[in-house]
Amino acid sequence: MTHVTVPARAAWSAVVRTGETLTVTDLHGNQAVDFLVYDAGDTSVRYSAPDTVQAQGGIFLTTGSVLMSNEHTPLMTVTADEVGRHDTVGGACSKESNTLRYGHHTWSQHACVENFLAEGARYGLGKRDLVSNINWYMNVPVEKDGTLGIVDGISAPGLRLTLRAERDVIVLVSNCPQINNPCNGFEPTAVAMTIGAPA
């Protein structure tokens, strides 16, 4: 078993082998965890939000949700979830989106895209390899008119979710540094990543 505490605002990655589990623990509550997953043997095969949403018939992830690739094949499956709903449409914060949404004074703030680029470089991944990501623990309700909200999370300290790898995968994580909206309760905190042996 591998257990790592990922500090607030930090990036993390790992190769998770077929059948192994990855448990993400929201240590302090209300912390968004941006997440990407790639086939470890062929990184051109990677998480696809449209394939995942289409396959399960909904935009929120929970127990039983299968993370599908751009080849419509399973990468990971959510086997346990103590929160009940996770976001697939909110995307990753970036210097550009922060500037657009919150003003030019936010340009210098660290963001998830920078975390993904720095961590992905370890595996030969670059900007062209970034796709729409999952936001574990992030609460993004969709209004009847299609408007997206980013509101207070529904997680709490110690709540967990567990995924099983359906093949050898590379997982990239950005422990979201956003401080301009409620996705992290305006105060980013640490999370824990635990890789467990196959059942």
PDB file of N, CA, C and O in Angstrom, residues 137-186:
ATOM      1  N   TYR A 137     -15.214  15.982  -5.500  1.00  0.00           N
ATOM      2  CA  TYR A 137     -15.715  16.794  -4.369  1.00  0.00           C
ATOM      3  C   TYR A 137     -16.239  18.174  -4.759  1.00  0.00           C
ATOM      4  O   TYR A 137     -16.747  18.893  -3.913  1.00  0.00           O
ATOM      5  N   MET A 138     -16.111  18.567  -6.029  1.00  0.00           N
ATOM      6  CA  MET A 138     -16.566  19.906  -6.406  1.00  0.00           C
ATOM      7  C   MET A 138     -18.062  19.883  -6.698  1.00  0.00           C
ATOM      8  O   MET A 138     -18.565  18.961  -7.338  1.00  0.00           O
ATOM      9  N   ASN A 139     -18.757  20.902  -6.223  1.00  0.00           N
ATOM     10  CA  ASN A 139     -20.212  20.994  -6.354  1.00  0.00           C
ATOM     11  C   ASN A 139     -20.551  22.002  -7.448  1.00  0.00           C
ATOM     12  O   ASN A 139     -20.418  23.205  -7.246  1.00  0.00           O
ATOM     13  N   VAL A 140     -20.945  21.488  -8.617  1.00  0.00           N
ATOM     14  CA  VAL A 140     -21.275  22.340  -9.768  1.00  0.00           C
ATOM     15  C   VAL A 140     -22.693  22.009 -10.233  1.00  0.00           C
ATOM     16  O   VAL A 140     -22.896  21.237 -11.165  1.00  0.00           O
ATOM     17  N   PRO A 141     -23.689  22.601  -9.565  1.00  0.00           N
ATOM     18  CA  PRO A 141     -25.062  22.339  -9.996  1.00  0.00           C
ATOM     19  C   PRO A 141     -25.341  22.993 -11.349  1.00  0.00           C
ATOM     20  O   PRO A 141     -24.732  24.006 -11.701  1.00  0.00           O
ATOM     21  N   VAL A 142     -26.244  22.384 -12.114  1.00  0.00           N
ATOM     22  CA  VAL A 142     -26.664  22.936 -13.400  1.00  0.00           C
ATOM     23  C   VAL A 142     -28.116  23.392 -13.260  1.00  0.00           C
ATOM     24  O   VAL A 142     -29.002  22.599 -12.933  1.00  0.00           O
ATOM     25  N   GLU A 143     -28.335  24.696 -13.509  1.00  0.00           N
ATOM     26  CA  GLU A 143     -29.688  25.237 -13.377  1.00  0.00           C
ATOM     27  C   GLU A 143     -30.543  24.836 -14.582  1.00  0.00           C
ATOM     28  O   GLU A 143     -30.037  24.360 -15.593  1.00  0.00           O
ATOM     29  N   LYS A 144     -31.850  25.056 -14.484  1.00  0.00           N
ATOM     30  CA  LYS A 144     -32.761  24.663 -15.564  1.00  0.00           C
ATOM     31  C   LYS A 144     -32.434  25.374 -16.872  1.00  0.00           C
ATOM     32  O   LYS A 144     -32.705  24.845 -17.960  1.00  0.00           O
ATOM     33  N   ASP A 145     -31.871  26.568 -16.788  1.00  0.00           N
ATOM     34  CA  ASP A 145     -31.528  27.311 -18.015  1.00  0.00           C
ATOM     35  C   ASP A 145     -30.147  26.946 -18.548  1.00  0.00           C
ATOM     36  O   ASP A 145     -29.671  27.540 -19.518  1.00  0.00           O
ATOM     37  N   GLY A 146     -29.493  25.950 -17.914  1.00  0.00           N
ATOM     38  CA  GLY A 146     -28.178  25.511 -18.370  1.00  0.00           C
ATOM     39  C   GLY A 146     -27.017  26.209 -17.700  1.00  0.00           C
ATOM     40  O   GLY A 146     -25.860  25.859 -17.941  1.00  0.00           O
ATOM     41  N   THR A 147     -27.294  27.198 -16.846  1.00  0.00           N
ATOM     42  CA  THR A 147     -26.231  27.916 -16.143  1.00  0.00           C
ATOM     43  C   THR A 147     -25.526  26.993 -15.153  1.00  0.00           C
ATOM     44  O   THR A 147     -26.175  26.222 -14.448  1.00  0.00           O
ATOM     45  N   LEU A 148     -24.185  27.079 -15.128  1.00  0.00           N
ATOM     46  CA  LEU A 148     -23.404  26.320 -14.149  1.00  0.00           C
ATOM     47  C   LEU A 148     -23.128  27.192 -12.943  1.00  0.00           C
ATOM     48  O   LEU A 148     -22.784  28.364 -13.077  1.00  0.00           O
ATOM     49  N   GLY A 149     -23.227  26.603 -11.762  1.00  0.00           N
ATOM     50  CA  GLY A 149     -22.814  27.294 -10.553  1.00  0.00           C
ATOM     51  C   GLY A 149     -21.583  26.614  -9.981  1.00  0.00           C
ATOM     52  O   GLY A 149     -21.368  25.430 -10.210  1.00  0.00           O
ATOM     53  N   ILE A 150     -20.750  27.367  -9.287  1.00  0.00           N
ATOM     54  CA  ILE A 150     -19.676  26.770  -8.480  1.00  0.00           C
ATOM     55  C   ILE A 150     -19.958  27.227  -7.056  1.00  0.00           C
ATOM     56  O   ILE A 150     -19.798  28.395  -6.730  1.00  0.00           O
ATOM     57  N   VAL A 151     -20.428  26.300  -6.238  1.00  0.00           N
ATOM     58  CA  VAL A 151     -20.958  26.665  -4.925  1.00  0.00           C
ATOM     59  C   VAL A 151     -20.267  25.846  -3.841  1.00  0.00           C
ATOM     60  O   VAL A 151     -19.422  25.001  -4.120  1.00  0.00           O
ATOM     61  N   ASP A 152     -20.642  26.105  -2.610  1.00  0.00           N
ATOM     62  CA  ASP A 152     -20.053  25.371  -1.489  1.00  0.00           C
ATOM     63  C   ASP A 152     -20.144  23.872  -1.720  1.00  0.00           C
ATOM     64  O   ASP A 152     -21.176  23.356  -2.172  1.00  0.00           O
ATOM     65  N   GLY A 153     -19.076  23.173  -1.361  1.00  0.00           N
ATOM     66  CA  GLY A 153     -19.034  21.734  -1.550  1.00  0.00           C
ATOM     67  C   GLY A 153     -19.992  21.001  -0.629  1.00  0.00           C
ATOM     68  O   GLY A 153     -20.510  21.554   0.346  1.00  0.00           O
ATOM     69  N   ILE A 154     -20.220  19.720  -0.946  1.00  0.00           N
ATOM     70  CA  ILE A 154     -21.096  18.884  -0.116  1.00  0.00           C
ATOM     71  C   ILE A 154     -20.284  17.812   0.604  1.00  0.00           C
ATOM     72  O   ILE A 154     -20.830  16.909   1.210  1.00  0.00           O
ATOM     73  N   SER A 155     -18.953  17.946   0.534  1.00  0.00           N
ATOM     74  CA  SER A 155     -18.089  17.004   1.229  1.00  0.00           C
ATOM     75  C   SER A 155     -17.919  17.440   2.682  1.00  0.00           C
ATOM     76  O   SER A 155     -18.441  18.473   3.101  1.00  0.00           O
ATOM     77  N   ALA A 156     -17.179  16.625   3.435  1.00  0.00           N
ATOM     78  CA  ALA A 156     -16.896  16.916   4.835  1.00  0.00           C
ATOM     79  C   ALA A 156     -15.573  16.254   5.192  1.00  0.00           C
ATOM     80  O   ALA A 156     -15.101  15.377   4.474  1.00  0.00           O
ATOM     81  N   PRO A 157     -14.946  16.671   6.299  1.00  0.00           N
ATOM     82  CA  PRO A 157     -13.642  16.114   6.655  1.00  0.00           C
ATOM     83  C   PRO A 157     -13.662  14.584   6.734  1.00  0.00           C
ATOM     84  O   PRO A 157     -14.549  13.994   7.362  1.00  0.00           O
ATOM     85  N   GLY A 158     -12.703  13.968   6.059  1.00  0.00           N
ATOM     86  CA  GLY A 158     -12.529  12.526   6.128  1.00  0.00           C
ATOM     87  C   GLY A 158     -13.305  11.711   5.116  1.00  0.00           C
ATOM     88  O   GLY A 158     -13.136  10.490   5.050  1.00  0.00           O
ATOM     89  N   LEU A 159     -14.157  12.344   4.326  1.00  0.00           N
ATOM     90  CA  LEU A 159     -14.932  11.591   3.347  1.00  0.00           C
ATOM     91  C   LEU A 159     -14.029  11.103   2.211  1.00  0.00           C
ATOM     92  O   LEU A 159     -13.091  11.773   1.808  1.00  0.00           O
ATOM     93  N   ARG A 160     -14.362   9.917   1.683  1.00  0.00           N
ATOM     94  CA  ARG A 160     -13.479   9.254   0.716  1.00  0.00           C
ATOM     95  C   ARG A 160     -14.248   8.797  -0.516  1.00  0.00           C
ATOM     96  O   ARG A 160     -15.460   8.605  -0.463  1.00  0.00           O
ATOM     97  N   LEU A 161     -13.486   8.595  -1.586  1.00  0.00           N
ATOM     98  CA  LEU A 161     -13.993   7.863  -2.739  1.00  0.00           C
ATOM     99  C   LEU A 161     -12.884   6.937  -3.201  1.00  0.00           C
ATOM    100  O   LEU A 161     -11.698   7.225  -3.019  1.00  0.00           O
ATOM    101  N   THR A 162     -13.265   5.802  -3.769  1.00  0.00           N
ATOM    102  CA  THR A 162     -12.293   4.802  -4.207  1.00  0.00           C
ATOM    103  C   THR A 162     -12.562   4.425  -5.653  1.00  0.00           C
ATOM    104  O   THR A 162     -13.714   4.235  -6.053  1.00  0.00           O
ATOM    105  N   LEU A 163     -11.468   4.329  -6.423  1.00  0.00           N
ATOM    106  CA  LEU A 163     -11.532   3.926  -7.820  1.00  0.00           C
ATOM    107  C   LEU A 163     -10.714   2.663  -8.008  1.00  0.00           C
ATOM    108  O   LEU A 163      -9.687   2.488  -7.355  1.00  0.00           O
ATOM    109  N   ARG A 164     -11.164   1.814  -8.924  1.00  0.00           N
ATOM    110  CA  ARG A 164     -10.389   0.636  -9.316  1.00  0.00           C
ATOM    111  C   ARG A 164      -9.872   0.833 -10.741  1.00  0.00           C
ATOM    112  O   ARG A 164     -10.636   1.232 -11.627  1.00  0.00           O
ATOM    113  N   ALA A 165      -8.585   0.555 -10.956  1.00  0.00           N
ATOM    114  CA  ALA A 165      -8.007   0.663 -12.294  1.00  0.00           C
ATOM    115  C   ALA A 165      -8.424  -0.538 -13.134  1.00  0.00           C
ATOM    116  O   ALA A 165      -8.247  -1.684 -12.719  1.00  0.00           O
ATOM    117  N   GLU A 166      -8.985  -0.276 -14.306  1.00  0.00           N
ATOM    118  CA  GLU A 166      -9.404  -1.348 -15.205  1.00  0.00           C
ATOM    119  C   GLU A 166      -8.291  -1.741 -16.177  1.00  0.00           C
ATOM    120  O   GLU A 166      -8.423  -2.704 -16.935  1.00  0.00           O
ATOM    121  N   ARG A 167      -7.208  -0.974 -16.149  1.00  0.00           N
ATOM    122  CA  ARG A 167      -5.982  -1.263 -16.903  1.00  0.00           C
ATOM    123  C   ARG A 167      -4.887  -0.456 -16.225  1.00  0.00           C
ATOM    124  O   ARG A 167      -5.180   0.318 -15.313  1.00  0.00           O
ATOM    125  N   ASP A 168      -3.638  -0.618 -16.615  1.00  0.00           N
ATOM    126  CA  ASP A 168      -2.570   0.217 -16.056  1.00  0.00           C
ATOM    127  C   ASP A 168      -2.810   1.661 -16.505  1.00  0.00           C
ATOM    128  O   ASP A 168      -2.926   1.929 -17.712  1.00  0.00           O
ATOM    129  N   VAL A 169      -2.908   2.572 -15.547  1.00  0.00           N
ATOM    130  CA  VAL A 169      -3.205   3.969 -15.878  1.00  0.00           C
ATOM    131  C   VAL A 169      -2.221   4.917 -15.187  1.00  0.00           C
ATOM    132  O   VAL A 169      -1.652   4.599 -14.136  1.00  0.00           O
ATOM    133  N   ILE A 170      -2.053   6.081 -15.809  1.00  0.00           N
ATOM    134  CA  ILE A 170      -1.360   7.207 -15.187  1.00  0.00           C
ATOM    135  C   ILE A 170      -2.432   8.159 -14.676  1.00  0.00           C
ATOM    136  O   ILE A 170      -3.329   8.559 -15.428  1.00  0.00           O
ATOM    137  N   VAL A 171      -2.352   8.489 -13.409  1.00  0.00           N
ATOM    138  CA  VAL A 171      -3.293   9.424 -12.802  1.00  0.00           C
ATOM    139  C   VAL A 171      -2.558  10.733 -12.517  1.00  0.00           C
ATOM    140  O   VAL A 171      -1.477  10.726 -11.909  1.00  0.00           O
ATOM    141  N   LEU A 172      -3.125  11.843 -12.982  1.00  0.00           N
ATOM    142  CA  LEU A 172      -2.609  13.177 -12.658  1.00  0.00           C
ATOM    143  C   LEU A 172      -3.619  13.879 -11.758  1.00  0.00           C
ATOM    144  O   LEU A 172      -4.821  13.869 -12.058  1.00  0.00           O
ATOM    145  N   VAL A 173      -3.121  14.489 -10.693  1.00  0.00           N
ATOM    146  CA  VAL A 173      -3.985  15.193  -9.747  1.00  0.00           C
ATOM    147  C   VAL A 173      -3.458  16.607  -9.533  1.00  0.00           C
ATOM    148  O   VAL A 173      -2.254  16.824  -9.402  1.00  0.00           O
ATOM    149  N   SER A 174      -4.386  17.561  -9.515  1.00  0.00           N
ATOM    150  CA  SER A 174      -4.084  18.905  -9.024  1.00  0.00           C
ATOM    151  C   SER A 174      -4.975  19.141  -7.815  1.00  0.00           C
ATOM    152  O   SER A 174      -6.202  19.173  -7.937  1.00  0.00           O
ATOM    153  N   ASN A 175      -4.357  19.273  -6.647  1.00  0.00           N
ATOM    154  CA  ASN A 175      -5.127  19.591  -5.446  1.00  0.00           C
ATOM    155  C   ASN A 175      -5.434  21.081  -5.534  1.00  0.00           C
ATOM    156  O   ASN A 175      -4.611  21.919  -5.202  1.00  0.00           O
ATOM    157  N   CYS A 176      -6.609  21.394  -6.006  1.00  0.00           N
ATOM    158  CA  CYS A 176      -6.957  22.709  -6.562  1.00  0.00           C
ATOM    159  C   CYS A 176      -6.551  23.894  -5.678  1.00  0.00           C
ATOM    160  O   CYS A 176      -6.902  23.952  -4.500  1.00  0.00           O
ATOM    161  N   PRO A 177      -5.800  24.868  -6.268  1.00  0.00           N
ATOM    162  CA  PRO A 177      -5.364  26.041  -5.512  1.00  0.00           C
ATOM    163  C   PRO A 177      -6.336  27.222  -5.567  1.00  0.00           C
ATOM    164  O   PRO A 177      -6.025  28.301  -5.041  1.00  0.00           O
ATOM    165  N   GLN A 178      -7.504  27.037  -6.190  1.00  0.00           N
ATOM    166  CA  GLN A 178      -8.428  28.150  -6.415  1.00  0.00           C
ATOM    167  C   GLN A 178      -8.865  28.814  -5.103  1.00  0.00           C
ATOM    168  O   GLN A 178      -9.285  28.139  -4.173  1.00  0.00           O
ATOM    169  N   ILE A 179      -8.777  30.154  -5.068  1.00  0.00           N
ATOM    170  CA  ILE A 179      -9.204  30.896  -3.872  1.00  0.00           C
ATOM    171  C   ILE A 179     -10.260  31.959  -4.195  1.00  0.00           C
ATOM    172  O   ILE A 179     -10.673  32.710  -3.322  1.00  0.00           O
ATOM    173  N   ASN A 180     -10.721  32.002  -5.461  1.00  0.00           N
ATOM    174  CA  ASN A 180     -11.645  33.063  -5.886  1.00  0.00           C
ATOM    175  C   ASN A 180     -13.096  32.622  -5.935  1.00  0.00           C
ATOM    176  O   ASN A 180     -13.982  33.431  -6.201  1.00  0.00           O
ATOM    177  N   ASN A 181     -13.355  31.327  -5.709  1.00  0.00           N
ATOM    178  CA  ASN A 181     -14.739  30.857  -5.636  1.00  0.00           C
ATOM    179  C   ASN A 181     -14.826  29.807  -4.526  1.00  0.00           C
ATOM    180  O   ASN A 181     -13.793  29.400  -3.981  1.00  0.00           O
ATOM    181  N   PRO A 182     -16.041  29.361  -4.180  1.00  0.00           N
ATOM    182  CA  PRO A 182     -16.196  28.504  -2.983  1.00  0.00           C
ATOM    183  C   PRO A 182     -15.757  27.053  -3.148  1.00  0.00           C
ATOM    184  O   PRO A 182     -15.951  26.260  -2.220  1.00  0.00           O
ATOM    185  N   CYS A 183     -15.172  26.664  -4.313  1.00  0.00           N
ATOM    186  CA  CYS A 183     -14.913  25.237  -4.543  1.00  0.00           C
ATOM    187  C   CYS A 183     -13.991  24.631  -3.494  1.00  0.00           C
ATOM    188  O   CYS A 183     -14.050  23.433  -3.234  1.00  0.00           O
ATOM    189  N   ASN A 184     -13.138  25.438  -2.877  1.00  0.00           N
ATOM    190  CA  ASN A 184     -12.271  24.971  -1.791  1.00  0.00           C
ATOM    191  C   ASN A 184     -12.575  25.679  -0.478  1.00  0.00           C
ATOM    192  O   ASN A 184     -11.726  25.741   0.411  1.00  0.00           O
ATOM    193  N   GLY A 185     -13.768  26.230  -0.377  1.00  0.00           N
ATOM    194  CA  GLY A 185     -14.108  26.984   0.825  1.00  0.00           C
ATOM    195  C   GLY A 185     -13.218  28.203   1.012  1.00  0.00           C
ATOM    196  O   GLY A 185     -13.049  28.686   2.129  1.00  0.00           O
ATOM    197  N   PHE A 186     -12.628  28.703  -0.098  1.00  0.00           N
ATOM    198  CA  PHE A 186     -11.726  29.862  -0.121  1.00  0.00           C
ATOM    199  C   PHE A 186     -10.422  29.626   0.646  1.00  0.00           C
ATOM    200  O   PHE A 186      -9.659  30.544   0.892  1.00  0.00           O
TER     201      PHE A 186
END
